[in-house]
PDB file of C-alpha atoms in Angstrom:
ATOM      1  CA  LYS Z 230      -9.866  -4.645  20.762  1.00 89.00           C
ATOM      2  CA  ILE Z 231     -12.554  -2.508  21.735  1.00 93.00           C
ATOM      3  CA  LEU Z 232     -12.106  -0.802  24.955  1.00 95.00           C
ATOM      4  CA  LEU Z 233     -15.510   0.774  25.419  1.00 96.00           C
ATOM      5  CA  SER Z 234     -16.459  -1.583  28.742  1.00 95.00           C
ATOM      6  CA  VAL Z 235     -13.060  -0.723  30.285  1.00 95.00           C
ATOM      7  CA  ILE Z 236     -13.769   2.783  29.889  1.00 97.00           C
ATOM      8  CA  MET Z 237     -17.424   2.663  31.227  1.00 97.00           C
ATOM      9  CA  SER Z 238     -15.809   0.632  34.169  1.00 96.00           C
ATOM     10  CA  LYS Z 239     -13.323   3.259  35.038  1.00 97.00           C
ATOM     11  CA  ARG Z 240     -15.709   6.122  34.954  1.00 97.00           C
ATOM     12  CA  LYS Z 241     -18.892   3.808  36.428  1.00 98.00           C
ATOM     13  CA  LEU Z 242     -21.111   4.518  33.078  1.00 98.00           C
ATOM     14  CA  SER Z 243     -23.974   2.487  32.394  1.00 98.00           C
ATOM     15  CA  ILE Z 244     -25.032   2.060  28.886  1.00 97.00           C
ATOM     16  CA  ARG Z 245     -28.316   4.113  29.926  1.00 98.00           C
ATOM     17  CA  GLN Z 246     -26.111   6.825  30.581  1.00 98.00           C
ATOM     18  CA  VAL Z 247     -23.458   6.226  27.502  1.00 98.00           C
ATOM     19  CA  SER Z 248     -26.864   6.022  25.340  1.00 98.00           C
ATOM     20  CA  VAL Z 249     -27.604   9.412  26.511  1.00 98.00           C
ATOM     21  CA  MET Z 250     -24.261  11.012  26.383  1.00 97.00           C
ATOM     22  CA  THR Z 251     -23.799   9.638  22.636  1.00 97.00           C
ATOM     23  CA  GLY Z 252     -27.547   9.418  21.137  1.00 98.00           C
ATOM     24  CA  LEU Z 253     -26.512   5.784  19.843  1.00 98.00           C
ATOM     25  CA  SER Z 254     -28.960   3.132  21.186  1.00 97.00           C
ATOM     26  CA  LYS Z 255     -28.410   0.721  24.111  1.00 97.00           C
ATOM     27  CA  SER Z 256     -28.291  -2.120  21.653  1.00 97.00           C
ATOM     28  CA  THR Z 257     -25.922  -0.498  19.623  1.00 96.00           C
ATOM     29  CA  ILE Z 258     -23.739  -0.037  22.784  1.00 97.00           C
ATOM     30  CA  GLN Z 259     -23.879  -3.260  24.046  1.00 96.00           C
ATOM     31  CA  ASN Z 260     -23.110  -5.315  21.129  1.00 96.00           C
ATOM     32  CA  THR Z 261     -20.216  -2.598  20.693  1.00 95.00           C
ATOM     33  CA  MET Z 262     -19.184  -3.685  23.909  1.00 93.00           C
ATOM     34  CA  ASP Z 263     -19.360  -7.192  23.763  1.00 92.00           C
ATOM     35  CA  GLU Z 264     -17.668  -7.003  20.093  1.00 90.00           C
ATOM     36  CA  LEU Z 265     -20.438  -8.611  18.613  1.00 91.00           C
ATOM     37  CA  SER Z 266     -20.558  -6.212  15.731  1.00 88.00           C
ATOM     38  CA  ASN Z 267     -17.818  -4.072  14.024  1.00 90.00           C
ATOM     39  CA  PRO Z 268     -19.197  -0.614  14.637  1.00 94.00           C
ATOM     40  CA  THR Z 269     -18.827   2.123  11.922  1.00 95.00           C
ATOM     41  CA  ILE Z 270     -16.070   5.263  12.171  1.00 95.00           C
ATOM     42  CA  ARG Z 271     -19.609   6.987  12.623  1.00 97.00           C
ATOM     43  CA  THR Z 272     -20.350   5.251  15.607  1.00 97.00           C
ATOM     44  CA  MET Z 273     -17.018   5.299  17.042  1.00 96.00           C
ATOM     45  CA  GLU Z 274     -17.041   9.451  16.345  1.00 97.00           C
ATOM     46  CA  LYS Z 275     -20.472   9.615  18.191  1.00 97.00           C
ATOM     47  CA  LEU Z 276     -18.880   7.455  20.891  1.00 98.00           C
ATOM     48  CA  ALA Z 277     -15.719   9.578  21.224  1.00 98.00           C
ATOM     49  CA  ALA Z 278     -17.720  12.754  20.890  1.00 98.00           C
ATOM     50  CA  GLY Z 279     -20.128  11.438  23.767  1.00 97.00           C
ATOM     51  CA  LEU Z 280     -17.352  10.254  26.081  1.00 98.00           C
ATOM     52  CA  ASN Z 281     -15.211  13.307  24.907  1.00 97.00           C
ATOM     53  CA  ILE Z 282     -11.794  11.329  24.211  1.00 97.00           C
ATOM     54  CA  SER Z 283     -10.139  10.515  21.260  1.00 95.00           C
ATOM     55  CA  ILE Z 284     -11.199   7.686  18.812  1.00 94.00           C
ATOM     56  CA  GLU Z 285      -7.990   6.373  19.396  1.00 93.00           C
ATOM     57  CA  SER Z 286      -8.857   5.694  23.238  1.00 94.00           C
ATOM     58  CA  LEU Z 287     -11.603   3.374  22.078  1.00 94.00           C
ATOM     59  CA  TYR Z 288      -9.448   0.777  20.538  1.00 91.00           C
ATOM     60  CA  GLU Z 289      -6.092  -1.171  21.376  1.00 90.00           C
ATOM     61  CA  SER Z 290      -4.138  -2.469  18.323  1.00 84.00           C
ATOM     62  CA  ASP Z 291      -0.562  -2.609  16.881  1.00 82.00           C
ATOM     63  CA  TYR Z 292      -1.269  -0.375  14.314  1.00 79.00           C
ATOM     64  CA  LYS Z 293      -1.991   2.928  16.686  1.00 64.00           C
TER      65      LYS Z 293
END
């Protein structure tokens, strides 16, 4: 499970703000939040870098 929406909610960040922080399009962020797509590792790296967190923090998995 991708935790982007949880992280954004805790930090009170909008999709637009995350888009500016990460350089990703708003649609990419929305699709990632809604889990409508499987983001590439590059997308996850951009999200992690923009949000100043580890990639591992972006998802929940039994295989961490």
